[in-house]
Structures are given as C-alpha cells and as structure tokens.
PDB file of C-alpha atoms and ligand atoms in Angstrom:
ATOM      1  CA  MET A  19       0.000   0.000   0.000  1.00  0.00           C
ATOM      2  CA  SER A  20       1.326   3.468  -0.818  1.00  0.00           C
ATOM      3  CA  GLU A  21       2.176   5.997   1.911  1.00  0.00           C
ATOM      4  CA  PRO A  22      -0.543   8.541   2.754  1.00  0.00           C
ATOM      5  CA  LEU A  23       0.189  11.935   1.225  1.00  0.00           C
ATOM      6  CA  VAL A  24      -1.079  13.605   4.391  1.00  0.00           C
ATOM      7  CA  LEU A  25      -0.234  12.073   7.773  1.00  0.00           C
ATOM      8  CA  VAL A  26      -2.798  12.636  10.512  1.00  0.00           C
ATOM      9  CA  THR A  27      -1.878  12.458  14.211  1.00  0.00           C
ATOM     10  CA  ASN A  28      -3.704  13.519  17.367  1.00  0.00           C
ATOM     11  CA  ALA A  29      -2.405  14.764  20.729  1.00  0.00           C
ATOM     12  CA  GLY A  30      -5.371  15.470  22.960  1.00  0.00           C
ATOM     13  CA  ALA A  31      -7.480  18.135  21.244  1.00  0.00           C
ATOM     14  CA  VAL A  32      -4.705  19.032  18.777  1.00  0.00           C
ATOM     15  CA  ARG A  33      -4.643  17.406  15.345  1.00  0.00           C
ATOM     16  CA  THR A  34      -1.520  17.584  13.199  1.00  0.00           C
ATOM     17  CA  LEU A  35      -1.579  17.228   9.420  1.00  0.00           C
ATOM     18  CA  SER A  36       1.835  16.552   7.870  1.00  0.00           C
ATOM     19  CA  LEU A  37       2.296  16.930   4.137  1.00  0.00           C
ATOM     20  CA  ASN A  38       4.079  13.757   3.170  1.00  0.00           C
ATOM     21  CA  ARG A  39       6.095  13.818  -0.032  1.00  0.00           C
ATOM     22  CA  PRO A  40       9.454  14.571   1.582  1.00  0.00           C
ATOM     23  CA  ALA A  41      11.568  13.605  -1.442  1.00  0.00           C
ATOM     24  CA  ALA A  42       9.902  16.424  -3.410  1.00  0.00           C
ATOM     25  CA  LEU A  43       9.875  18.833  -0.439  1.00  0.00           C
ATOM     26  CA  ASN A  44       6.138  18.136  -0.014  1.00  0.00           C
ATOM     27  CA  SER A  45       5.278  19.930  -3.228  1.00  0.00           C
ATOM     28  CA  LEU A  46       1.559  19.734  -3.886  1.00  0.00           C
ATOM     29  CA  ASN A  47       0.216  17.491  -6.627  1.00  0.00           C
ATOM     30  CA  SER A  48      -3.475  16.919  -7.326  1.00  0.00           C
ATOM     31  CA  ALA A  49      -3.604  13.739  -5.239  1.00  0.00           C
ATOM     32  CA  MET A  50      -2.116  15.514  -2.231  1.00  0.00           C
ATOM     33  CA  HIS A  51      -4.547  18.400  -2.649  1.00  0.00           C
ATOM     34  CA  ALA A  52      -7.435  15.934  -2.561  1.00  0.00           C
ATOM     35  CA  GLU A  53      -6.108  14.219   0.582  1.00  0.00           C
ATOM     36  CA  LEU A  54      -5.495  17.559   2.244  1.00  0.00           C
ATOM     37  CA  ARG A  55      -9.038  18.732   1.508  1.00  0.00           C
ATOM     38  CA  ARG A  56     -10.405  15.509   3.003  1.00  0.00           C
ATOM     39  CA  ALA A  57      -8.182  15.841   6.070  1.00  0.00           C
ATOM     40  CA  LEU A  58      -9.217  19.472   6.623  1.00  0.00           C
ATOM     41  CA  ASP A  59     -12.897  18.597   6.248  1.00  0.00           C
ATOM     42  CA  ALA A  60     -12.523  15.705   8.695  1.00  0.00           C
ATOM     43  CA  ALA A  61     -10.822  17.965  11.258  1.00  0.00           C
ATOM     44  CA  ALA A  62     -13.509  20.622  10.820  1.00  0.00           C
ATOM     45  CA  ALA A  63     -16.249  18.040  11.384  1.00  0.00           C
ATOM     46  CA  ASP A  64     -14.620  16.343  14.398  1.00  0.00           C
ATOM     47  CA  GLY A  65     -15.842  17.930  17.625  1.00  0.00           C
ATOM     48  CA  GLN A  66     -12.833  16.513  19.522  1.00  0.00           C
ATOM     49  CA  VAL A  67     -10.421  18.643  17.481  1.00  0.00           C
ATOM     50  CA  ARG A  68      -9.916  22.128  18.951  1.00  0.00           C
ATOM     51  CA  ALA A  69      -6.673  23.190  17.200  1.00  0.00           C
ATOM     52  CA  LEU A  70      -4.927  22.163  14.014  1.00  0.00           C
ATOM     53  CA  ILE A  71      -1.237  22.131  13.116  1.00  0.00           C
ATOM     54  CA  LEU A  72      -0.106  22.009   9.510  1.00  0.00           C
ATOM     55  CA  THR A  73       3.479  20.928   8.865  1.00  0.00           C
ATOM     56  CA  GLY A  74       5.722  19.030   6.465  1.00  0.00           C
ATOM     57  CA  SER A  75       7.522  15.696   6.638  1.00  0.00           C
ATOM     58  CA  GLY A  76      11.279  15.636   6.190  1.00  0.00           C
ATOM     59  CA  ARG A  77      13.419  18.726   5.647  1.00  0.00           C
ATOM     60  CA  GLY A  78      10.871  20.928   3.864  1.00  0.00           C
ATOM     61  CA  PHE A  79       7.504  22.445   4.716  1.00  0.00           C
ATOM     62  CA  CYS A  80       6.143  22.671   1.161  1.00  0.00           C
ATOM     63  CA  ALA A  81       7.763  23.700  -2.136  1.00  0.00           C
ATOM     64  CA  GLY A  82       4.470  24.813  -3.684  1.00  0.00           C
ATOM     65  CA  GLN A  83       2.998  23.323  -6.797  1.00  0.00           C
ATOM     66  CA  ASP A  84       4.586  20.039  -7.897  1.00  0.00           C
ATOM     67  CA  LEU A  85       6.101  21.209 -11.154  1.00  0.00           C
ATOM     68  CA  ASN A  86       6.205  17.599 -12.371  1.00  0.00           C
ATOM     69  CA  ASP A  87       2.525  16.886 -11.683  1.00  0.00           C
ATOM     70  CA  ALA A  88       0.448  15.463 -14.512  1.00  0.00           C
ATOM     71  CA  GLY A  89      -1.807  18.520 -14.244  1.00  0.00           C
ATOM     72  CA  MET A  90       1.145  20.614 -15.415  1.00  0.00           C
ATOM     73  CA  VAL A  91       1.518  18.727 -18.674  1.00  0.00           C
ATOM     74  CA  PRO A  92       0.447  20.823 -21.655  1.00  0.00           C
ATOM     75  CA  GLY A  93      -2.863  19.895 -23.313  1.00  0.00           C
ATOM     76  CA  PRO A  94      -3.320  19.139 -27.031  1.00  0.00           C
ATOM     77  CA  ASP A  95      -3.129  22.864 -27.807  1.00  0.00           C
ATOM     78  CA  GLY A  96       0.308  22.889 -26.196  1.00  0.00           C
ATOM     79  CA  ARG A  97      -0.810  25.113 -23.325  1.00  0.00           C
ATOM     80  CA  VAL A  98      -1.156  24.334 -19.607  1.00  0.00           C
ATOM     81  CA  ASP A  99      -4.317  25.739 -18.001  1.00  0.00           C
ATOM     82  CA  ILE A 100      -2.886  26.904 -14.694  1.00  0.00           C
ATOM     83  CA  GLY A 101      -6.058  28.861 -13.994  1.00  0.00           C
ATOM     84  CA  ALA A 102      -7.936  25.564 -13.856  1.00  0.00           C
ATOM     85  CA  VAL A 103      -5.385  24.178 -11.367  1.00  0.00           C
ATOM     86  CA  ILE A 104      -5.858  27.248  -9.177  1.00  0.00           C
ATOM     87  CA  GLU A 105      -9.645  26.992  -9.273  1.00  0.00           C
ATOM     88  CA  ALA A 106      -9.672  23.238  -8.655  1.00  0.00           C
ATOM     89  CA  ASN A 107      -6.980  23.029  -5.990  1.00  0.00           C
ATOM     90  CA  TYR A 108      -5.636  26.266  -4.515  1.00  0.00           C
ATOM     91  CA  ARG A 109      -8.871  28.209  -4.191  1.00  0.00           C
ATOM     92  CA  PRO A 110     -10.601  25.475  -2.127  1.00  0.00           C
ATOM     93  CA  LEU A 111      -7.452  24.998  -0.036  1.00  0.00           C
ATOM     94  CA  ALA A 112      -7.003  28.677   0.843  1.00  0.00           C
ATOM     95  CA  LEU A 113     -10.720  29.110   1.600  1.00  0.00           C
ATOM     96  CA  ARG A 114     -10.882  25.967   3.738  1.00  0.00           C
ATOM     97  CA  ILE A 115      -7.988  27.069   5.933  1.00  0.00           C
ATOM     98  CA  ARG A 116      -9.583  30.480   6.433  1.00  0.00           C
ATOM     99  CA  ALA A 117     -12.960  28.931   7.330  1.00  0.00           C
ATOM    100  CA  MET A 118     -11.755  26.338   9.837  1.00  0.00           C
ATOM    101  CA  PRO A 119     -13.779  26.382  13.067  1.00  0.00           C
ATOM    102  CA  VAL A 120     -10.566  25.922  15.068  1.00  0.00           C
ATOM    103  CA  PRO A 121      -7.279  27.855  15.221  1.00  0.00           C
ATOM    104  CA  VAL A 122      -4.816  26.733  12.555  1.00  0.00           C
ATOM    105  CA  LEU A 123      -1.075  26.870  13.184  1.00  0.00           C
ATOM    106  CA  ALA A 124       1.591  26.448  10.524  1.00  0.00           C
ATOM    107  CA  MET A 125       4.635  24.676  11.941  1.00  0.00           C
ATOM    108  CA  VAL A 126       7.189  25.577   9.291  1.00  0.00           C
ATOM    109  CA  ASN A 127       9.957  23.023   9.599  1.00  0.00           C
ATOM    110  CA  GLY A 128      11.916  23.970   6.466  1.00  0.00           C
ATOM    111  CA  VAL A 129      11.607  25.744   3.162  1.00  0.00           C
ATOM    112  CA  ALA A 130       8.166  27.098   2.275  1.00  0.00           C
ATOM    113  CA  ALA A 131       8.164  28.148  -1.369  1.00  0.00           C
ATOM    114  CA  GLY A 132       5.567  29.371  -3.848  1.00  0.00           C
ATOM    115  CA  ALA A 133       2.094  28.233  -2.877  1.00  0.00           C
ATOM    116  CA  GLY A 134       3.735  26.432   0.054  1.00  0.00           C
ATOM    117  CA  ALA A 135       4.763  29.794   1.523  1.00  0.00           C
ATOM    118  CA  ASN A 136       1.274  31.207   1.112  1.00  0.00           C
ATOM    119  CA  LEU A 137      -0.299  28.045   2.490  1.00  0.00           C
ATOM    120  CA  ALA A 138       1.675  28.694   5.685  1.00  0.00           C
ATOM    121  CA  LEU A 139       0.979  32.440   5.705  1.00  0.00           C
ATOM    122  CA  GLY A 140      -2.749  31.798   5.369  1.00  0.00           C
ATOM    123  CA  CYS A 141      -2.773  30.001   8.716  1.00  0.00           C
ATOM    124  CA  ASP A 142      -3.702  31.875  11.895  1.00  0.00           C
ATOM    125  CA  MET A 143      -0.308  31.623  13.504  1.00  0.00           C
ATOM    126  CA  VAL A 144       2.990  30.728  11.855  1.00  0.00           C
ATOM    127  CA  ILE A 145       5.817  29.319  13.966  1.00  0.00           C
ATOM    128  CA  ALA A 146       8.991  28.534  12.048  1.00  0.00           C
ATOM    129  CA  ALA A 147      12.244  26.747  12.745  1.00  0.00           C
ATOM    130  CA  ARG A 148      15.240  29.076  12.644  1.00  0.00           C
ATOM    131  CA  SER A 149      16.535  27.145   9.608  1.00  0.00           C
ATOM    132  CA  ALA A 150      13.243  27.549   7.713  1.00  0.00           C
ATOM    133  CA  SER A 151      12.741  30.018   4.891  1.00  0.00           C
ATOM    134  CA  PHE A 152       9.981  31.641   2.869  1.00  0.00           C
ATOM    135  CA  ILE A 153      10.220  32.166  -0.880  1.00  0.00           C
ATOM    136  CA  GLN A 154       7.667  33.811  -3.153  1.00  0.00           C
ATOM    137  CA  ALA A 155       9.092  31.679  -5.942  1.00  0.00           C
ATOM    138  CA  PHE A 156       6.413  32.537  -8.512  1.00  0.00           C
ATOM    139  CA  SER A 157       8.201  35.370 -10.324  1.00  0.00           C
ATOM    140  CA  LYS A 158      11.085  33.043 -11.142  1.00  0.00           C
ATOM    141  CA  ILE A 159       8.791  30.906 -13.292  1.00  0.00           C
ATOM    142  CA  GLY A 160       6.741  33.755 -14.736  1.00  0.00           C
ATOM    143  CA  LEU A 161       3.730  33.658 -12.379  1.00  0.00           C
ATOM    144  CA  ILE A 162       2.163  35.852  -9.705  1.00  0.00           C
ATOM    145  CA  PRO A 163       1.720  34.865  -6.038  1.00  0.00           C
ATOM    146  CA  ASP A 164      -1.223  32.506  -5.610  1.00  0.00           C
ATOM    147  CA  CYS A 165      -2.877  30.401  -2.918  1.00  0.00           C
ATOM    148  CA  GLY A 166      -4.096  33.758  -1.579  1.00  0.00           C
ATOM    149  CA  GLY A 167      -0.679  35.437  -1.759  1.00  0.00           C
ATOM    150  CA  THR A 168      -1.864  38.592  -3.554  1.00  0.00           C
ATOM    151  CA  TRP A 169      -4.419  39.118  -0.779  1.00  0.00           C
ATOM    152  CA  LEU A 170      -2.298  38.014   2.154  1.00  0.00           C
ATOM    153  CA  LEU A 171       1.079  39.615   1.507  1.00  0.00           C
ATOM    154  CA  PRO A 172       0.120  43.302   1.436  1.00  0.00           C
ATOM    155  CA  ARG A 173      -2.117  42.777   4.482  1.00  0.00           C
ATOM    156  CA  LEU A 174       0.705  41.160   6.411  1.00  0.00           C
ATOM    157  CA  VAL A 175       3.647  43.365   5.482  1.00  0.00           C
ATOM    158  CA  GLY A 176       2.310  46.305   3.436  1.00  0.00           C
ATOM    159  CA  ARG A 177       2.511  46.957  -0.303  1.00  0.00           C
ATOM    160  CA  ALA A 178       6.182  47.916  -0.522  1.00  0.00           C
ATOM    161  CA  VAL A 179       7.532  44.807   1.175  1.00  0.00           C
ATOM    162  CA  ALA A 180       4.928  42.569  -0.463  1.00  0.00           C
ATOM    163  CA  LEU A 181       5.957  43.753  -3.910  1.00  0.00           C
ATOM    164  CA  GLY A 182       9.644  43.401  -3.045  1.00  0.00           C
ATOM    165  CA  LEU A 183       9.171  39.824  -1.881  1.00  0.00           C
ATOM    166  CA  ALA A 184       6.942  38.896  -4.809  1.00  0.00           C
ATOM    167  CA  MET A 185       9.020  40.534  -7.531  1.00  0.00           C
ATOM    168  CA  THR A 186      12.449  39.357  -6.405  1.00  0.00           C
ATOM    169  CA  GLY A 187      11.412  35.888  -5.250  1.00  0.00           C
ATOM    170  CA  ASP A 188      14.295  36.201  -2.782  1.00  0.00           C
ATOM    171  CA  LYS A 189      14.605  33.744   0.072  1.00  0.00           C
ATOM    172  CA  LEU A 190      13.555  35.216   3.425  1.00  0.00           C
ATOM    173  CA  SER A 191      14.952  33.596   6.551  1.00  0.00           C
ATOM    174  CA  ALA A 192      12.593  32.764   9.395  1.00  0.00           C
ATOM    175  CA  GLU A 193      14.208  35.484  11.517  1.00  0.00           C
ATOM    176  CA  GLU A 194      13.695  38.071   8.762  1.00  0.00           C
ATOM    177  CA  ALA A 195      10.100  36.912   8.432  1.00  0.00           C
ATOM    178  CA  VAL A 196       9.533  37.640  12.134  1.00  0.00           C
ATOM    179  CA  GLN A 197      11.205  41.050  11.836  1.00  0.00           C
ATOM    180  CA  LEU A 198       8.897  41.964   8.949  1.00  0.00           C
ATOM    181  CA  GLY A 199       5.805  40.849  10.855  1.00  0.00           C
ATOM    182  CA  LEU A 200       5.146  38.141   8.263  1.00  0.00           C
ATOM    183  CA  ILE A 201       5.051  35.353  10.860  1.00  0.00           C
ATOM    184  CA  TRP A 202       4.459  35.038  14.595  1.00  0.00           C
ATOM    185  CA  GLU A 203       7.607  33.377  15.905  1.00  0.00           C
ATOM    186  CA  CYS A 204      10.883  31.710  15.012  1.00  0.00           C
ATOM    187  CA  VAL A 205      12.497  29.218  17.367  1.00  0.00           C
ATOM    188  CA  ASP A 206      15.579  27.025  17.373  1.00  0.00           C
ATOM    189  CA  ASP A 207      14.920  23.921  15.303  1.00  0.00           C
ATOM    190  CA  ALA A 208      15.103  21.637  18.329  1.00  0.00           C
ATOM    191  CA  PHE A 209      12.217  23.500  20.001  1.00  0.00           C
ATOM    192  CA  LEU A 210       9.892  23.794  17.011  1.00  0.00           C
ATOM    193  CA  VAL A 211       7.605  20.862  17.780  1.00  0.00           C
ATOM    194  CA  ASP A 212       7.321  21.524  21.518  1.00  0.00           C
ATOM    195  CA  THR A 213       6.787  25.265  21.063  1.00  0.00           C
ATOM    196  CA  THR A 214       4.114  24.805  18.406  1.00  0.00           C
ATOM    197  CA  MET A 215       2.368  22.022  20.307  1.00  0.00           C
ATOM    198  CA  ALA A 216       2.337  24.103  23.488  1.00  0.00           C
ATOM    199  CA  MET A 217       0.770  27.019  21.630  1.00  0.00           C
ATOM    200  CA  ALA A 218      -1.770  24.711  19.967  1.00  0.00           C
ATOM    201  CA  GLN A 219      -2.726  23.162  23.324  1.00  0.00           C
ATOM    202  CA  ARG A 220      -3.035  26.626  24.812  1.00  0.00           C
ATOM    203  CA  LEU A 221      -5.335  27.821  22.020  1.00  0.00           C
ATOM    204  CA  ALA A 222      -7.325  24.570  22.161  1.00  0.00           C
ATOM    205  CA  ALA A 223      -8.197  25.310  25.791  1.00  0.00           C
ATOM    206  CA  MET A 224      -9.494  28.784  24.903  1.00  0.00           C
ATOM    207  CA  PRO A 225     -12.961  29.741  23.631  1.00  0.00           C
ATOM    208  CA  ILE A 226     -12.243  28.609  20.055  1.00  0.00           C
ATOM    209  CA  LYS A 227     -15.593  29.716  18.715  1.00  0.00           C
ATOM    210  CA  ALA A 228     -14.493  33.261  19.582  1.00  0.00           C
ATOM    211  CA  LEU A 229     -11.014  32.654  18.110  1.00  0.00           C
ATOM    212  CA  ALA A 230     -12.491  31.565  14.779  1.00  0.00           C
ATOM    213  CA  ALA A 231     -14.869  34.537  14.874  1.00  0.00           C
ATOM    214  CA  THR A 232     -11.879  36.814  15.569  1.00  0.00           C
ATOM    215  CA  ARG A 233     -10.186  35.599  12.390  1.00  0.00           C
ATOM    216  CA  GLN A 234     -13.361  36.084  10.333  1.00  0.00           C
ATOM    217  CA  ALA A 235     -13.965  39.551  11.768  1.00  0.00           C
ATOM    218  CA  LEU A 236     -10.379  40.731  11.176  1.00  0.00           C
ATOM    219  CA  ASP A 237     -10.464  39.459   7.608  1.00  0.00           C
ATOM    220  CA  ALA A 238     -13.837  41.082   6.938  1.00  0.00           C
ATOM    221  CA  ALA A 239     -12.999  44.376   8.657  1.00  0.00           C
ATOM    222  CA  GLY A 240     -10.028  44.854   6.320  1.00  0.00           C
ATOM    223  CA  GLN A 241     -12.525  45.740   3.565  1.00  0.00           C
ATOM    224  CA  MET A 242     -14.726  47.985   5.743  1.00  0.00           C
ATOM    225  CA  ASP A 243     -14.810  51.542   7.005  1.00  0.00           C
ATOM    226  CA  LEU A 244     -14.955  52.137  10.763  1.00  0.00           C
ATOM    227  CA  PRO A 245     -18.761  52.392  11.081  1.00  0.00           C
ATOM    228  CA  GLU A 246     -19.174  49.118   9.192  1.00  0.00           C
ATOM    229  CA  ALA A 247     -16.516  47.436  11.328  1.00  0.00           C
ATOM    230  CA  LEU A 248     -18.247  48.620  14.485  1.00  0.00           C
ATOM    231  CA  SER A 249     -21.535  47.168  13.217  1.00  0.00           C
ATOM    232  CA  LEU A 250     -19.787  43.893  12.492  1.00  0.00           C
ATOM    233  CA  GLU A 251     -18.318  43.851  16.004  1.00  0.00           C
ATOM    234  CA  ALA A 252     -21.771  44.425  17.490  1.00  0.00           C
ATOM    235  CA  ARG A 253     -23.265  41.585  15.424  1.00  0.00           C
ATOM    236  CA  VAL A 254     -20.550  39.101  16.321  1.00  0.00           C
ATOM    237  CA  GLN A 255     -20.449  40.086  20.010  1.00  0.00           C
ATOM    238  CA  ARG A 256     -24.229  39.707  20.190  1.00  0.00           C
ATOM    239  CA  GLU A 257     -23.916  36.148  18.915  1.00  0.00           C
ATOM    240  CA  LEU A 258     -20.935  35.261  21.105  1.00  0.00           C
ATOM    241  CA  GLY A 259     -22.625  36.860  24.095  1.00  0.00           C
ATOM    242  CA  HIS A 260     -25.378  34.250  23.758  1.00  0.00           C
ATOM    243  CA  ALA A 261     -22.899  31.361  23.582  1.00  0.00           C
ATOM    244  CA  ALA A 262     -22.103  29.110  26.536  1.00  0.00           C
ATOM    245  CA  ASP A 263     -18.397  30.025  26.472  1.00  0.00           C
ATOM    246  CA  PHE A 264     -19.106  33.646  27.382  1.00  0.00           C
ATOM    247  CA  ALA A 265     -21.200  32.602  30.389  1.00  0.00           C
ATOM    248  CA  GLU A 266     -18.478  30.157  31.383  1.00  0.00           C
ATOM    249  CA  GLY A 267     -15.714  32.746  31.007  1.00  0.00           C
ATOM    250  CA  VAL A 268     -17.537  35.304  33.141  1.00  0.00           C
ATOM    251  CA  SER A 269     -18.519  32.719  35.758  1.00  0.00           C
ATOM    252  CA  ALA A 270     -14.934  31.437  35.963  1.00  0.00           C
ATOM    253  CA  PHE A 271     -13.652  34.986  36.398  1.00  0.00           C
ATOM    254  CA  GLN A 272     -16.193  35.798  39.104  1.00  0.00           C
ATOM    255  CA  ASN A 273     -15.549  32.552  40.965  1.00  0.00           C
ATOM    256  CA  LYS A 274     -11.772  32.755  40.552  1.00  0.00           C
ATOM    257  CA  ARG A 275     -11.546  29.316  38.925  1.00  0.00           C
ATOM    258  CA  PRO A 276     -10.141  28.093  35.614  1.00  0.00           C
ATOM    259  CA  ALA A 277     -12.672  28.222  32.780  1.00  0.00           C
ATOM    260  CA  LEU A 278     -13.693  25.116  30.862  1.00  0.00           C
ATOM    261  CA  PHE A 279     -14.639  26.173  27.364  1.00  0.00           C
ATOM    262  CA  ARG A 280     -16.626  23.756  25.194  1.00  0.00           C
ATOM    263  CA  ASP A 281     -18.202  25.736  22.340  1.00  0.00           C
ATOM    264  CA  ARG A 282     -16.998  25.100  18.838  1.00  0.00           C
TER     265      ARG A 282
HETATM  266  O1  T3D B 324      -0.284  24.694 -11.668  1.00  0.00           O
HETATM  267  C1  T3D B 324       0.385  25.659 -11.248  1.00  0.00           C
HETATM  268  O2  T3D B 324       1.592  25.811 -11.472  1.00  0.00           O
HETATM  269  C2  T3D B 324      -0.283  26.699 -10.435  1.00  0.00           C
HETATM  270  C3  T3D B 324       0.201  26.798  -9.097  1.00  0.00           C
HETATM  271  C4  T3D B 324       1.333  27.438  -8.817  1.00  0.00           C
HETATM  272  C5  T3D B 324       1.728  27.577  -7.417  1.00  0.00           C
HETATM  273  C6  T3D B 324       3.194  27.494  -7.159  1.00  0.00           C
HETATM  274  O3  T3D B 324       3.521  27.054  -6.095  1.00  0.00           O
HETATM  275  S1  T3D B 324       4.286  28.027  -8.336  1.00  0.00           S
HETATM  276  C7  T3D B 324       5.846  27.790  -7.522  1.00  0.00           C
HETATM  277  C8  T3D B 324       6.300  26.356  -7.562  1.00  0.00           C
HETATM  278  N1  T3D B 324       7.453  26.122  -6.723  1.00  0.00           N
HETATM  279  C9  T3D B 324       8.668  26.492  -7.077  1.00  0.00           C
HETATM  280  O4  T3D B 324       8.909  27.088  -8.104  1.00  0.00           O
HETATM  281  C10 T3D B 324       9.787  26.069  -6.140  1.00  0.00           C
HETATM  282  C11 T3D B 324      10.696  25.088  -6.838  1.00  0.00           C
HETATM  283  N2  T3D B 324      11.714  24.588  -5.908  1.00  0.00           N
HETATM  284  C12 T3D B 324      12.797  25.296  -5.596  1.00  0.00           C
HETATM  285  O5  T3D B 324      13.012  26.403  -6.024  1.00  0.00           O
HETATM  286  C13 T3D B 324      13.759  24.615  -4.678  1.00  0.00           C
HETATM  287  O6  T3D B 324      13.528  23.231  -4.700  1.00  0.00           O
HETATM  288  C14 T3D B 324      13.662  25.107  -3.219  1.00  0.00           C
HETATM  289  C15 T3D B 324      14.201  26.541  -3.133  1.00  0.00           C
HETATM  290  C16 T3D B 324      12.217  25.076  -2.713  1.00  0.00           C
HETATM  291  C17 T3D B 324      14.518  24.208  -2.312  1.00  0.00           C
HETATM  292  O7  T3D B 324      15.812  24.115  -2.813  1.00  0.00           O
HETATM  293  P1  T3D B 324      16.818  22.977  -2.264  1.00  0.00           P
HETATM  294  O8  T3D B 324      18.141  23.226  -2.920  1.00  0.00           O
HETATM  295  O9  T3D B 324      16.757  22.978  -0.784  1.00  0.00           O
HETATM  296  O10 T3D B 324      16.175  21.583  -2.731  1.00  0.00           O
HETATM  297  P2  T3D B 324      16.169  20.970  -4.214  1.00  0.00           P
HETATM  298  O11 T3D B 324      17.371  20.118  -4.405  1.00  0.00           O
HETATM  299  O12 T3D B 324      15.910  22.038  -5.219  1.00  0.00           O
HETATM  300  O13 T3D B 324      14.849  20.052  -4.142  1.00  0.00           O
HETATM  301  C18 T3D B 324      14.867  18.781  -3.523  1.00  0.00           C
HETATM  302  C19 T3D B 324      14.011  17.865  -4.360  1.00  0.00           C
HETATM  303  O14 T3D B 324      12.664  18.376  -4.372  1.00  0.00           O
HETATM  304  C20 T3D B 324      14.465  17.859  -5.825  1.00  0.00           C
HETATM  305  O15 T3D B 324      14.214  16.567  -6.335  1.00  0.00           O
HETATM  306  P3  T3D B 324      15.430  15.585  -6.711  1.00  0.00           P
HETATM  307  O16 T3D B 324      16.263  16.316  -7.715  1.00  0.00           O
HETATM  308  O17 T3D B 324      16.166  15.362  -5.422  1.00  0.00           O
HETATM  309  O18 T3D B 324      14.759  14.365  -7.252  1.00  0.00           O
HETATM  310  C21 T3D B 324      13.530  18.845  -6.468  1.00  0.00           C
HETATM  311  O19 T3D B 324      13.328  18.608  -7.839  1.00  0.00           O
HETATM  312  C22 T3D B 324      12.253  18.566  -5.697  1.00  0.00           C
HETATM  313  N3  T3D B 324      11.355  19.738  -5.760  1.00  0.00           N
HETATM  314  C23 T3D B 324      11.519  20.907  -5.125  1.00  0.00           C
HETATM  315  N4  T3D B 324      10.511  21.715  -5.412  1.00  0.00           N
HETATM  316  C24 T3D B 324       9.703  21.046  -6.253  1.00  0.00           C
HETATM  317  C25 T3D B 324      10.240  19.769  -6.465  1.00  0.00           C
HETATM  318  N5  T3D B 324       9.649  18.883  -7.279  1.00  0.00           N
HETATM  319  C26 T3D B 324       8.506  19.261  -7.870  1.00  0.00           C
HETATM  320  N6  T3D B 324       7.939  20.464  -7.711  1.00  0.00           N
HETATM  321  C27 T3D B 324       8.498  21.380  -6.899  1.00  0.00           C
HETATM  322  N7  T3D B 324       7.885  22.572  -6.721  1.00  0.00           N
END
C-alpha cells in the first residue's frame, strides 16, 4: 500500500496534518490536494479537534505546486491551463484554511516556497524553525503569487515589502520573516515541535468559537470603514454573548476558577 500523502496524528485536542512527499519537499500534486481537503474537512467536522497544526515531513515544509505533476503537462493545444489548477486546488485549499472552526497553526519546519509559503501564511499563527525560509518563488517561473498570496502579503507586510518579496522571489529567513511581521515566531529547530504544540494546546483550551470569529472579523474588517466594522463587532459580540463560552468565562472569572470552554 502506498504511503498517505497527508499524515494525521492527534495529541489530545490538537490534530496535526503533515504533508508527506518529503523527497519532493512536499510539493503539492493533485492527489495531495485531494487528501489535504479531506483531512481538513474531517478535522472541521470532528468535535474533539480544537486546534490544528499544519506541517511538512522531512526537511521541507512545502515547495508549492509540484512542477512535475500530470496537471502541469500541456494539453493538445500545447498550453497548460494553470487557472484551472488554481480553481480546482488552490482556491478550495485557501478558503478551507480560512474557514476552519478551530485555530490553525503552521509549523514551518523547512523551506516554504511558492504556494507552500502562502499556504503557511494563510494560517492563523505561523511558527517557524530558525533554519526555515519563505520564498515567493512565482516570479522566477513567470507567475504571480497565488494560494491567496496577492491578498495576504500586502495585508501582512504592506505593499512595498509585499511587492519586493513577490518581484524578487528572494529567500527570506525565518528570523527576517519575524522582523517583517510576516510570521508570529521563530524558534531554534530543536524546540519547534514543543513550542508549536504548546501554543496549539493553549489555544485549544481557549474559547475557540471566539477565536475563529476573531479571524473572520479581522479578515472582513479589512474591507470595511470604521462604522461598518463597528456594526460587524456588534453583530458578532451579540452572537458570542449568547454562547455558553461567554457565560463560562464570566462565571470562571467571578468565581476565581479556571474556565472550561466547550463551544466550537
Ligand atoms: O499549476 C500551477 O503551477 C499553479 C500553481 C502554482 C503555485 C506554485 O507554487 S508556483 C511555484 C512552484 N514552486 C517552485 O517554483 C519552487 C521550486 N523549488 C525550488 O526552487 C527549490 O527546490 C527550493 C528553493 C524550494 C529548495 O531548494 P533545495 O536546494 O533545498 O532543494 P532541491 O534540491 O531544489 O529540491 C529537492 C528535491 O525536491 C528535488 O528533487 P530531486 O532532484 O532530489 O529528485 C527537487 O526537484 C524537488 N522539488 C523541489 N521543489 C519542487 C520539487 N519537485 C517538484 N515540484 C516542486 N515545486
């Protein structure tokens, strides 16, 4: 039997998905996309899962599109329809990550290039090994950033830096990525797993319904003026204020006890 293209492991309420084509730096082919979609859907549907970690097997995180995938072979007219690949694979991937009902952490263990970089950057929190790197490799093969990169990069680091990264395709070290505000944290390689797992466990114990709503509200507010954003905040707070986690959080505070959050 062939190896799964996405390894799934659980540690308490934290599920880890590991992209698993290490010999090709976990570059994404159509089969891996399909497995990843299934794994994300399964995690979203499983009430036991309260945080998700996305990482790579071997020395890389993900080198983006598998440039040897059958989908890349030119059709009879001699042209490859990359737009179709984006619609079929990258659009659903980027949207799924952004719609997960639980916090999603990218544990970047090595190089994250092309769509692999933007897959990581689309997660809620990115923790990278000091030896990891981020490369907007698209310009080197005549493409633009995808997997949400055109939307994510200027929001994360501003237009000037986003354009610099995207146009040069230069490798950014994990430390530089932290300095630019592109990612949350960079740690020595030996501490990557423990640090990321500790953060995932910490988030899993929080009111995750509110954490997911925080992501949605921040994303939505980026397109709004202040009055609209305030209306959005009122709508979301009204809903969360009726949820059990809010009652639990307030009760725990008043009674000076740890809260036990269960909403999802
Ligand atoms: O359909 C579409 O195209 C639309 C979607 C586009 C989205 C994209 O992601 S476009 C960008 C695609 N990715 C790239 O252009 C990155 C290509 N890879 C690299 O530039 C380098 O491999 C890295 C900088 C990422 C790492 O360099 P290094 O020196 O650490 O490793 P390496 O020796 O280059 O790679 C190791 C192996 O992985 C090697 O295989 P081999 O020779 O040992 O059998 C290499 O061919 C393979 N590999 C790396 N990246 C890819 C890949 N194989 C297929 N596709 C890859 N993207």
